GROMACS .gro file of C-alpha atoms in nm:
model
  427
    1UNK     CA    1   9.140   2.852  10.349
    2UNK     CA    2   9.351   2.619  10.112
    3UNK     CA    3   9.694   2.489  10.246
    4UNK     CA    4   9.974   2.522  10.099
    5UNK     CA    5  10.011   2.189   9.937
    6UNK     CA    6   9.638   2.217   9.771
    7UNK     CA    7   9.811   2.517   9.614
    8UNK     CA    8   9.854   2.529   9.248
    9UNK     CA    9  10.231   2.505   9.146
   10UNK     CA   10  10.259   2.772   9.013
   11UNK     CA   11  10.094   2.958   9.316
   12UNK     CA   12  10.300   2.788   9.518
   13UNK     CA   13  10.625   2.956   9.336
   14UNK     CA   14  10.481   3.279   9.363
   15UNK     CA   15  10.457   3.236   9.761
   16UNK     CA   16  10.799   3.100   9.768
   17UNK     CA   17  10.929   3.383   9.549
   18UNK     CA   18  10.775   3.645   9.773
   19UNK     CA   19  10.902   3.481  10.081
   20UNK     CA   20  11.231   3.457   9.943
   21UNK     CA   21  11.232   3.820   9.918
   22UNK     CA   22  11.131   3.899  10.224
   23UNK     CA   23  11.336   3.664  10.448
   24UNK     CA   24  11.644   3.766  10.207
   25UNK     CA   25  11.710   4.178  10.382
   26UNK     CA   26  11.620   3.971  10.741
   27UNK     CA   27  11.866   3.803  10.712
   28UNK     CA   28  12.114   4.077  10.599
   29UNK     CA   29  11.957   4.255  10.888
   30UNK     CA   30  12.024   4.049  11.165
   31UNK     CA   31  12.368   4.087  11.070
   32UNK     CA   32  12.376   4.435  11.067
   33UNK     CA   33  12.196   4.413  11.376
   34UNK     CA   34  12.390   4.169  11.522
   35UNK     CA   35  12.708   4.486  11.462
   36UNK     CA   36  12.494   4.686  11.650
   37UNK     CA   37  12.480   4.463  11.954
   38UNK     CA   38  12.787   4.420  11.966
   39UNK     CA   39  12.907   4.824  11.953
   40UNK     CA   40  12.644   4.795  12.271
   41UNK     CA   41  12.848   4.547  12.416
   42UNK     CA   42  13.166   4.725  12.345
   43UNK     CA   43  13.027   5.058  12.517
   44UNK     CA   44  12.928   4.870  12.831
   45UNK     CA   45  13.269   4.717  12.881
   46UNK     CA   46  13.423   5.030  12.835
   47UNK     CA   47  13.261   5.193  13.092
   48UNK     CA   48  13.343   4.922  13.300
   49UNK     CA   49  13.685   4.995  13.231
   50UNK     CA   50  13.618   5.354  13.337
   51UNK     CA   51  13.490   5.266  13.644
   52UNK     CA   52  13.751   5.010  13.715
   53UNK     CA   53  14.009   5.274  13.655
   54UNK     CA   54  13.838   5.567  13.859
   55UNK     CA   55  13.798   5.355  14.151
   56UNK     CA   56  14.167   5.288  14.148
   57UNK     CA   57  14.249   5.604  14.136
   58UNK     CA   58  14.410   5.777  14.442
   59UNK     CA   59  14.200   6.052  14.459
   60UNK     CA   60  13.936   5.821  14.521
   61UNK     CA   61  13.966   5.833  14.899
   62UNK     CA   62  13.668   6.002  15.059
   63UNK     CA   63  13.308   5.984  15.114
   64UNK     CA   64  13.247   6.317  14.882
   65UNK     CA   65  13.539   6.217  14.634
   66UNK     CA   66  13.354   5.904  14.559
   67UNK     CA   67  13.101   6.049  14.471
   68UNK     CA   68  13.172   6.343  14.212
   69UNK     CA   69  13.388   6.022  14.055
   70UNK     CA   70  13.100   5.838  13.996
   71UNK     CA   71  12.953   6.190  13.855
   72UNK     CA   72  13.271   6.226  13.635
   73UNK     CA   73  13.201   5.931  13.504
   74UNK     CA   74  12.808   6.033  13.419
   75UNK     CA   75  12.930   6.345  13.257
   76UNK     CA   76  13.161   6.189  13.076
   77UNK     CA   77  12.945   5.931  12.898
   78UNK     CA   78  12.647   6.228  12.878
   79UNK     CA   79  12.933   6.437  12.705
   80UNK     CA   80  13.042   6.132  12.450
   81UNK     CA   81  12.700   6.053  12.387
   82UNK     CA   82  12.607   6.390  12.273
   83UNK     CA   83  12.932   6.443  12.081
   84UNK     CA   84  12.889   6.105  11.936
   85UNK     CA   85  12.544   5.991  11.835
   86UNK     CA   86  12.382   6.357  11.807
   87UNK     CA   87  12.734   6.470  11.586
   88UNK     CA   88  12.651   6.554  11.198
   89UNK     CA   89  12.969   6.684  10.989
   90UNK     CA   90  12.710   6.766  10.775
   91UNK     CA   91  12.451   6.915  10.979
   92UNK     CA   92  12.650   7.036  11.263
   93UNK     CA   93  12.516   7.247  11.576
   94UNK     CA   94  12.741   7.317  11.863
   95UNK     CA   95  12.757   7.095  12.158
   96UNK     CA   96  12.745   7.320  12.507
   97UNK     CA   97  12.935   7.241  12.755
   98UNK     CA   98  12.707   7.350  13.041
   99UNK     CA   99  12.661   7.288  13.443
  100UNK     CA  100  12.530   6.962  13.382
  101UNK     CA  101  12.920   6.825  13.180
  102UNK     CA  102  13.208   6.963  13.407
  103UNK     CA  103  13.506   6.873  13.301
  104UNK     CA  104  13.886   6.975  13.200
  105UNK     CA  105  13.881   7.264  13.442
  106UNK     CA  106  13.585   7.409  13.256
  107UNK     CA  107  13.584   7.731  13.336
  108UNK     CA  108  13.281   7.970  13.504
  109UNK     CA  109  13.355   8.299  13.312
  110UNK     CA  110  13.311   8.086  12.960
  111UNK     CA  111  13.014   7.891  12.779
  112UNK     CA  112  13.226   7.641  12.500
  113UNK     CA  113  13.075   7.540  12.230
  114UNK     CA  114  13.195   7.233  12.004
  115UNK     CA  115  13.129   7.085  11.708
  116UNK     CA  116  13.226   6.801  11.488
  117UNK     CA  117  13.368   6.930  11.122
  118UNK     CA  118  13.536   6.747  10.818
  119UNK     CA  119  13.867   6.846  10.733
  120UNK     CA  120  13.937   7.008  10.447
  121UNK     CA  121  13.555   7.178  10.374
  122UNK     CA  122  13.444   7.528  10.421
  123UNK     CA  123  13.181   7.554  10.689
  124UNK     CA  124  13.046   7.958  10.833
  125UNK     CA  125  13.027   8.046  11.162
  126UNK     CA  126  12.793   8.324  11.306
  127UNK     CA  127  12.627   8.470  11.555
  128UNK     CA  128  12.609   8.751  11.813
  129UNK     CA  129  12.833   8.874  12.126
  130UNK     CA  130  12.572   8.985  12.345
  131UNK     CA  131  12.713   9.069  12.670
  132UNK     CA  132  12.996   8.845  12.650
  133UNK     CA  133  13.318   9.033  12.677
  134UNK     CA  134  13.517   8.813  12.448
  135UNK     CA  135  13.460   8.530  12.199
  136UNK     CA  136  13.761   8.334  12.049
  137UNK     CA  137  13.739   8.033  11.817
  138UNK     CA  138  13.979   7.728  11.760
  139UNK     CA  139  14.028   7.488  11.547
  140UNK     CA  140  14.125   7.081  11.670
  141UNK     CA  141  14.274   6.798  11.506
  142UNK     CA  142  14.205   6.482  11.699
  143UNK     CA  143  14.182   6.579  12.125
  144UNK     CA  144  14.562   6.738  12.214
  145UNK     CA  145  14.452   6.777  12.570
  146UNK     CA  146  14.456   6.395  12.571
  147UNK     CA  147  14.778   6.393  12.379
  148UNK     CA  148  14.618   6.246  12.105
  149UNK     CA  149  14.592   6.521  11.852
  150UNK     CA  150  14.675   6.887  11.803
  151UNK     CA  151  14.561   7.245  11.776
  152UNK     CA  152  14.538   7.353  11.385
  153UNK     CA  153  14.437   7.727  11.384
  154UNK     CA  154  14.318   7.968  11.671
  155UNK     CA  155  14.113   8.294  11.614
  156UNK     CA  156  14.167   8.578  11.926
  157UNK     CA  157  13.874   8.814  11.989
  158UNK     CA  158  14.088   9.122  11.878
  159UNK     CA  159  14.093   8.986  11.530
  160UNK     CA  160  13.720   8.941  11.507
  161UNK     CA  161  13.485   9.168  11.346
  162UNK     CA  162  13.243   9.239  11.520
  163UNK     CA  163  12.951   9.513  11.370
  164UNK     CA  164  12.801   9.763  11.561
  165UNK     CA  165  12.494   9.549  11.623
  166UNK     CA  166  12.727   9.290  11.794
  167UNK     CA  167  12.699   9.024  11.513
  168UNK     CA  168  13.010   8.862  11.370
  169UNK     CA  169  13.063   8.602  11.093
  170UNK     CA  170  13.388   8.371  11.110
  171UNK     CA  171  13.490   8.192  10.749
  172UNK     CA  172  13.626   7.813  10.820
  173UNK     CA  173  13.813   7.799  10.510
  174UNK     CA  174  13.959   7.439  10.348
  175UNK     CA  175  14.231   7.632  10.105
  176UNK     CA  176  14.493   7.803  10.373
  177UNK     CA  177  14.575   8.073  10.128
  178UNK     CA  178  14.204   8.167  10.200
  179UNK     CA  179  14.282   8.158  10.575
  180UNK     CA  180  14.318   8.557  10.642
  181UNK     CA  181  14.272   8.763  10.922
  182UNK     CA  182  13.923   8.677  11.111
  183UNK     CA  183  13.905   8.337  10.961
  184UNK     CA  184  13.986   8.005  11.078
  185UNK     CA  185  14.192   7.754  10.869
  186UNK     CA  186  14.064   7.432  10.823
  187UNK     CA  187  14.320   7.172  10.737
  188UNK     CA  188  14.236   6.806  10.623
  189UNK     CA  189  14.299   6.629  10.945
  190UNK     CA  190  14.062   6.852  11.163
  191UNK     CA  191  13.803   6.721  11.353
  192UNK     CA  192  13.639   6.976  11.581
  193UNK     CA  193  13.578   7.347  11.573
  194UNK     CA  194  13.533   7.490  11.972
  195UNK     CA  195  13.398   7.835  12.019
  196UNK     CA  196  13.440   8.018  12.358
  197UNK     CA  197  13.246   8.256  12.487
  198UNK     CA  198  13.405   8.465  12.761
  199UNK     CA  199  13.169   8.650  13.040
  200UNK     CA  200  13.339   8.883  13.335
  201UNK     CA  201  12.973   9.074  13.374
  202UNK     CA  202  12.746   8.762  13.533
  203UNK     CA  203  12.459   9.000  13.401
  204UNK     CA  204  12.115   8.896  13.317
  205UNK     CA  205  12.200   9.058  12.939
  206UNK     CA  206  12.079   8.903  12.603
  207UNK     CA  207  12.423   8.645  12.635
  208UNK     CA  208  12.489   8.631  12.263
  209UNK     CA  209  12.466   8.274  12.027
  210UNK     CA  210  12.667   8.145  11.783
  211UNK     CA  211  12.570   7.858  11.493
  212UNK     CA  212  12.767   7.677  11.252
  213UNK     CA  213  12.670   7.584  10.882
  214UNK     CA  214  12.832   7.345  10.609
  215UNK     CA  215  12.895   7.550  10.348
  216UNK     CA  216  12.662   7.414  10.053
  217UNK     CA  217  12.467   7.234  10.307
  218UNK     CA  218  12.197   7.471  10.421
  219UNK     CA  219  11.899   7.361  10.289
  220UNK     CA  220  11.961   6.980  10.222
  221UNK     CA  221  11.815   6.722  10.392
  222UNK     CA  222  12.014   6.527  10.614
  223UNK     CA  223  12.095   6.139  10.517
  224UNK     CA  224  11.902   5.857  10.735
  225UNK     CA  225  12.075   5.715  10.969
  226UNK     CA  226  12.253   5.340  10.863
  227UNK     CA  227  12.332   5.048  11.114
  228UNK     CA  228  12.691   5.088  11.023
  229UNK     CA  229  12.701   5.425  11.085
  230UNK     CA  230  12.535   5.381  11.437
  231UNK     CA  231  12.751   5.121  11.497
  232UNK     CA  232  13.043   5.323  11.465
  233UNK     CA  233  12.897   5.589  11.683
  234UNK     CA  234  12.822   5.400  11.952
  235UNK     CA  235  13.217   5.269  11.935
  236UNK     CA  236  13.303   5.613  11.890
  237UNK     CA  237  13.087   5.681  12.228
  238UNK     CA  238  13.264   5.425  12.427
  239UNK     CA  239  13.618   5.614  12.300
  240UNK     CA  240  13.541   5.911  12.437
  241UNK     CA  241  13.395   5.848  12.731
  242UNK     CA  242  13.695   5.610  12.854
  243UNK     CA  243  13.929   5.914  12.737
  244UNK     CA  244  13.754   6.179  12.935
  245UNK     CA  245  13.678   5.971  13.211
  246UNK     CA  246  14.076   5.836  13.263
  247UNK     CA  247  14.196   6.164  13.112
  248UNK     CA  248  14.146   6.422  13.336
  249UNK     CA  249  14.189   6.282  13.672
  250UNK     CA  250  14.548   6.163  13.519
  251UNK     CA  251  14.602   6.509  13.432
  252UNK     CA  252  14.586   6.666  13.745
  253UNK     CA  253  14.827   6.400  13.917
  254UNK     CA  254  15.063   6.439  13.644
  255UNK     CA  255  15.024   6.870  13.635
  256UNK     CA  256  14.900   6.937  13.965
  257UNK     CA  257  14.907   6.717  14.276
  258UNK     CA  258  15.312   6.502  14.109
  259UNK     CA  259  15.429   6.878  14.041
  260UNK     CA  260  15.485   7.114  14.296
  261UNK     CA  261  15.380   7.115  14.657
  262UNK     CA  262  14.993   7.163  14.802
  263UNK     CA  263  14.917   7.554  14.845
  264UNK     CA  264  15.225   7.678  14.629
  265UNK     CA  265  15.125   7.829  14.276
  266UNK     CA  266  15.264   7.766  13.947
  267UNK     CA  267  15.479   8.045  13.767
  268UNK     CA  268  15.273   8.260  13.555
  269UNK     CA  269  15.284   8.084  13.184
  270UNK     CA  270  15.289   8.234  12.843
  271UNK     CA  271  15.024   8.017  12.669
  272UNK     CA  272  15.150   8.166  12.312
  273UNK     CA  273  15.498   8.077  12.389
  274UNK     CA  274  15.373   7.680  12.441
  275UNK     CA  275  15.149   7.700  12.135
  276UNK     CA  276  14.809   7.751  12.322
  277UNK     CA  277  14.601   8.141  12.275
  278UNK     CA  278  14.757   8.478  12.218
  279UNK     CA  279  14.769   8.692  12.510
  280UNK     CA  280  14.661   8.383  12.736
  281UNK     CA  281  14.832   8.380  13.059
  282UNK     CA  282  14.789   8.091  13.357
  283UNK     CA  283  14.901   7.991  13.687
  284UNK     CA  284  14.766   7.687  13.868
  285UNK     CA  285  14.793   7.470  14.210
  286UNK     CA  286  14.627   7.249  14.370
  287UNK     CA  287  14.525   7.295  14.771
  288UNK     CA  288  14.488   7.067  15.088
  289UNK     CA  289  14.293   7.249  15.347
  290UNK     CA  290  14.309   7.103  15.718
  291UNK     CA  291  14.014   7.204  15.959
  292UNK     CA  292  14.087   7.566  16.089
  293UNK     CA  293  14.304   7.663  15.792
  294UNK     CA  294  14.247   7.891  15.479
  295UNK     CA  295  14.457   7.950  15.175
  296UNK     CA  296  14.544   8.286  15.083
  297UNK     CA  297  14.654   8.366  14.733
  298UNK     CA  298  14.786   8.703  14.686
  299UNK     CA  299  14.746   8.859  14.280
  300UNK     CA  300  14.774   9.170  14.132
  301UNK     CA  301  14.623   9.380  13.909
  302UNK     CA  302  14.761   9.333  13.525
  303UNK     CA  303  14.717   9.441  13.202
  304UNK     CA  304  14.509   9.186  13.122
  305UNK     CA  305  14.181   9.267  12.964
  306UNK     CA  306  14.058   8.953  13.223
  307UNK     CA  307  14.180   8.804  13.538
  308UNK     CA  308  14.021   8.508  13.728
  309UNK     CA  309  14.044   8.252  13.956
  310UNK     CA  310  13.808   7.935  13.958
  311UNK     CA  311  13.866   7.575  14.242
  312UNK     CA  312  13.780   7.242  14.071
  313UNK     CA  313  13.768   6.906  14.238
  314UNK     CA  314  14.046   6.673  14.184
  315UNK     CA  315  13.842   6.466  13.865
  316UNK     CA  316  13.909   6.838  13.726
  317UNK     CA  317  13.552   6.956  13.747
  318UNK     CA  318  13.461   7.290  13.833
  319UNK     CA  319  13.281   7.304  14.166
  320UNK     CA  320  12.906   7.461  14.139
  321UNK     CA  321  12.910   7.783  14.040
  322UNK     CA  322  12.550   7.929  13.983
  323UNK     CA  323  12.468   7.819  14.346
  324UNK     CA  324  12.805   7.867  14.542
  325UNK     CA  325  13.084   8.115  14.495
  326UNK     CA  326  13.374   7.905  14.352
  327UNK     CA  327  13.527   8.158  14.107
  328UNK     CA  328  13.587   8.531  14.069
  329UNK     CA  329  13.669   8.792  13.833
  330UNK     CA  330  13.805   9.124  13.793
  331UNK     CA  331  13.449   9.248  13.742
  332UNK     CA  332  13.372   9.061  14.053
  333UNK     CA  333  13.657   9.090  14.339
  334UNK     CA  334  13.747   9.362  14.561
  335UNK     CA  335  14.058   9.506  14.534
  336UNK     CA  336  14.254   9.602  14.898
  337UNK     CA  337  14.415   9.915  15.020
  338UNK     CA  338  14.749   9.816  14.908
  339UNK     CA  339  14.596   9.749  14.570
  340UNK     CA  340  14.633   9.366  14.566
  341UNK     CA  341  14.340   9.113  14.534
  342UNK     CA  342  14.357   8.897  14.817
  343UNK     CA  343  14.143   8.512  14.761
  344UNK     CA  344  14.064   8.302  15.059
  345UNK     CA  345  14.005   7.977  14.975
  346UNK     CA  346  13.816   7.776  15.221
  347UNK     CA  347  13.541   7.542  15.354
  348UNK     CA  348  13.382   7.794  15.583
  349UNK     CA  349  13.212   8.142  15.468
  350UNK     CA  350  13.523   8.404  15.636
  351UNK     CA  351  13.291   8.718  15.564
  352UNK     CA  352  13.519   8.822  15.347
  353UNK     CA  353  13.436   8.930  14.963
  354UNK     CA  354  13.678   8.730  14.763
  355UNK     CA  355  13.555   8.390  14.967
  356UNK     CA  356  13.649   8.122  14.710
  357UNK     CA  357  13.398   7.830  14.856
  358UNK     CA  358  13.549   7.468  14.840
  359UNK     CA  359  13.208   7.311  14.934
  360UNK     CA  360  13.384   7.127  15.191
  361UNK     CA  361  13.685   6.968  15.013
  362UNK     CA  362  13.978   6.956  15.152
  363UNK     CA  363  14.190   6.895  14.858
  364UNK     CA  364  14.123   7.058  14.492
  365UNK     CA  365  14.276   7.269  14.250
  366UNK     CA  366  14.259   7.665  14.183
  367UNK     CA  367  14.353   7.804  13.849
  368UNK     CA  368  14.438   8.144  13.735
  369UNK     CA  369  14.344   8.319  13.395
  370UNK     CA  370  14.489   8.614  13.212
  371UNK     CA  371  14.315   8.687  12.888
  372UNK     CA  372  14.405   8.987  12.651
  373UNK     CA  373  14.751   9.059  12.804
  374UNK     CA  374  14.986   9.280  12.596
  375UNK     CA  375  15.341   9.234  12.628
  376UNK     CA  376  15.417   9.078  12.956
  377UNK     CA  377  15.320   9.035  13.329
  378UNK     CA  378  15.619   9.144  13.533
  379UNK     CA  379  15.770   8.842  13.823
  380UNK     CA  380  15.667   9.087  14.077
  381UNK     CA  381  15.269   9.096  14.020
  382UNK     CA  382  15.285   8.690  13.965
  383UNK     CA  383  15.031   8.536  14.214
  384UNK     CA  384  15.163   8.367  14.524
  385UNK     CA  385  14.982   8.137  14.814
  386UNK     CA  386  15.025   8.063  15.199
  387UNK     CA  387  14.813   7.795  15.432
  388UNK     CA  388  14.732   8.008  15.751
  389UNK     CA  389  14.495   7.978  16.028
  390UNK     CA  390  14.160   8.120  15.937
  391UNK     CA  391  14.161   8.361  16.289
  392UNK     CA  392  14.479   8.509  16.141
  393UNK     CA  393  14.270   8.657  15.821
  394UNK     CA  394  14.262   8.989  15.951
  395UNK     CA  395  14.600   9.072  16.007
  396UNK     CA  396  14.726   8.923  15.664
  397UNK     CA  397  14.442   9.124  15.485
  398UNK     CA  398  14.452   9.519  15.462
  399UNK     CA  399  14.098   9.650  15.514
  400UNK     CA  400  13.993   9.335  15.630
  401UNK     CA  401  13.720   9.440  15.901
  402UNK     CA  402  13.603   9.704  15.671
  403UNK     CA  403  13.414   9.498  15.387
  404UNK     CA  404  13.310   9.266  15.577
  405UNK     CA  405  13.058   9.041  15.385
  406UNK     CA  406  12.670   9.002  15.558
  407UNK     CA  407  12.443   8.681  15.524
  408UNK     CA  408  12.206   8.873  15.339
  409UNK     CA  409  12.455   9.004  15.055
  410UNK     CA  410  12.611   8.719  14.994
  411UNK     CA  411  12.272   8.579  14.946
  412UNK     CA  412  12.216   8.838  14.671
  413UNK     CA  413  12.542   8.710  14.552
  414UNK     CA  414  12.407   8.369  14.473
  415UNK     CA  415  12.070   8.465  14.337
  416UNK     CA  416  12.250   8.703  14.078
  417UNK     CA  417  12.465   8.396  13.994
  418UNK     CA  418  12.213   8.183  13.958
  419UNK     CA  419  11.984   8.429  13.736
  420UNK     CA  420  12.303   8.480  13.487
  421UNK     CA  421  12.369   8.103  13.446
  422UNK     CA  422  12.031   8.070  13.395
  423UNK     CA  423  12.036   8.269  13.125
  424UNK     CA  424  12.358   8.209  12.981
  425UNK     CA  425  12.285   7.868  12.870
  426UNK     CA  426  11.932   7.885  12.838
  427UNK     CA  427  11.817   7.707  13.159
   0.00000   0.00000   0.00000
């Protein structure tokens, strides 16, 4: 084989053209590449940052608290990476928020569904209610829960049509004089669209879907990806995951544990009245359980369409809830003689129906939800809480020996749990 200086000269230029071609987009590559490194970089020393700040936390105090932090955190970079990387404004699915990503009080009645949108473009939304009993959609500019954005339109169940064969279409709609009743308005600074779907009857029932198109979309193929845009995705990953992570925890001290004494609950709230759902009611507290003690909440009947009560852990995670019985609705609690619902939350099983499990925490938070009310809930059937000794149970409770709870049914209990999450989201 001939060298390269026995080469003709003019072969010669022809090798150094060529290799000045091909060493010419390396170069430009490296760079780019070199951007993606560094958005690496960037995500690792935010998550450092995460853990730095869950660590000095003060709920970070036990041998079990520890540990669901260090599972907050997980979730919370599994949750950024999927709304990050696998987002398409374009192409959009829905991202599920499902056991494996707890977080903001999630709650066990509800599969959410989110997806990133682009202001100010018409997208379709569609699907099928199934056995849920409600479905709502809402529409987000930036992430108000983190007071970093706000909530730009909200669709309530009673205004959505849904046919006789339980499928409904929602319009997203860019022009606000478009925006009538059972569509959603989408303004020019939105950025997510969040679907819930609400289940009181843990069935094993077809559960329903829903999908979101583009509008003009379906059909096209979707773009390759670019090192910039990777690069900004991964940065975008790293954003989110330090927001969720710091978030949440911050948001119980400063609405939960900083505002009212352990075991007390909240008033009942108005959502509406604050700018959150229609006809969305809440009360919330958070408990500390000593050894030997239960928490008794005391609620009433309403008018709401649905009533529940879920415990999270102090990172604001629900507890497990296809496997343990850490929420109940009205489809699911007994009711006493006197006609109130009676909850006891504690660590130990008190053979009692409405047993709210706290899987051996000691300190959490319960929330209560009133969906669908009409008009309002009177002060007298508000929900109210007491710390008592668990051998006291059966005076406080009417009926209390009578429905007693065996090992055996509340086994059935968790199987039928299990078998609904199962096939709620698909597992």
């Amino acid at each position: 084989m001939n060298s390269f200086a026995s080469c003709t000269p003019a072969r010669r230029a022809c090798v150094l053209l060529c290799l000045c071609l091909v060493l010419a987009p390396l170069t430009a590559s490296a760079e780019e590449a070199d951007s993606l490194s560094a958005a690496w970089r960037h995500l690792i020393e935010s998550m450092e940052k995460s853990e730095a700040h869950i660590r000095d936390s003060e709920f970070y105090d036990s041998e079990q608290e520890k540990a669901r932090a260090y599972l907050h955190l997980s979730r919370t970079l599994l949750k950024a990476l999927e709304e990050q990387i696998l987002a398409s404004d374009t192409h959009p699915y829905f991202r599920i928020m499902d056991p494996r990503i707890r977080e903001g009080g999630d709650n066990p009645d509800q599969r959410y569904l989110f997806a990133e949108i682009e202001g100010g473009v018409n997208y379709m939304l569609r699907g099928n209610l199934g056995s849920a009993a409600r479905l709502e959609a809402q529409i987000y500019a930036g992430r108000p829960w983190a007071k970093d954005g706000r909530s730009v339109d909200y669709l309530v169940f009673e205004d959505v049509t849904v046919a006789d064969d339980g499928s409904f279409t929602i319009p997203v709609v860019a022009k606000k004089e478009n925006a009538g009743s059972g569509s959603l308005y989408n303004a020019p600074q939105s950025t997510t669209v969040m679907v819930r779907q609400i289940f009181d009857q843990w069935s094993d029932q077809y559960p329903g879907e829903v999908h979101i198109d583009r509008v003009g979309y379906e059909g096209k193929p979707k773009p390759a990806p670019t090192t910039a845009e990777v690069a900004a995705k991964i940065r975008g990953v790293a954003y989110t995951a330090y927001q969720s992570a710091a978030n949440w925890p911050n948001m119980v001290r400063e609405r939960y544990t900083d505002a009212r004494p352990a075991n007390t609950v909240s008033p009942l709230i108005d959502t509406f009245a604050l700018g959150g759902a229609r006809g969305r009611w809440m009360a919330s507290g958070h408990f500390d359980i000593p050894v030997g003690k239960a928490l008794l909440i005391k609620a009433w009947p309403t008018r709401a369409d649905y009533q529940a009560i879920q415990l999270t852990d102090r990172w604001f995670s629900s507890l497990e809830y296809a496997n343990r019985v850490t929420s109940l609705n009205n489809s699911q609690v007994h009711n006493a003689s006197d006609g109130a619902i009676y909850y006891v939350v504690a660590s130990d099983d008190p053979g009692y129906p409405n047993w709210l499990d706290t899987m051996g925490l000691t300190r959490g938070t319960f929330i209560l939800r009133y969906d669908g009310v009409q008009g309002d809930i009177e002060e007298s059937r508000w929900p109210e809480a007491q710390l008592v000794d668990a051998g006291a149970l059966a005076q406080l409770i009417p009926d209390y020996s009578q429905v007693q709870v065996s090992a055996e049914q509340r086994e059935e209990t968790l199987a039928a749990r299990r078998r609904h999450v199962q096939k709620r989201f698909g597992f």
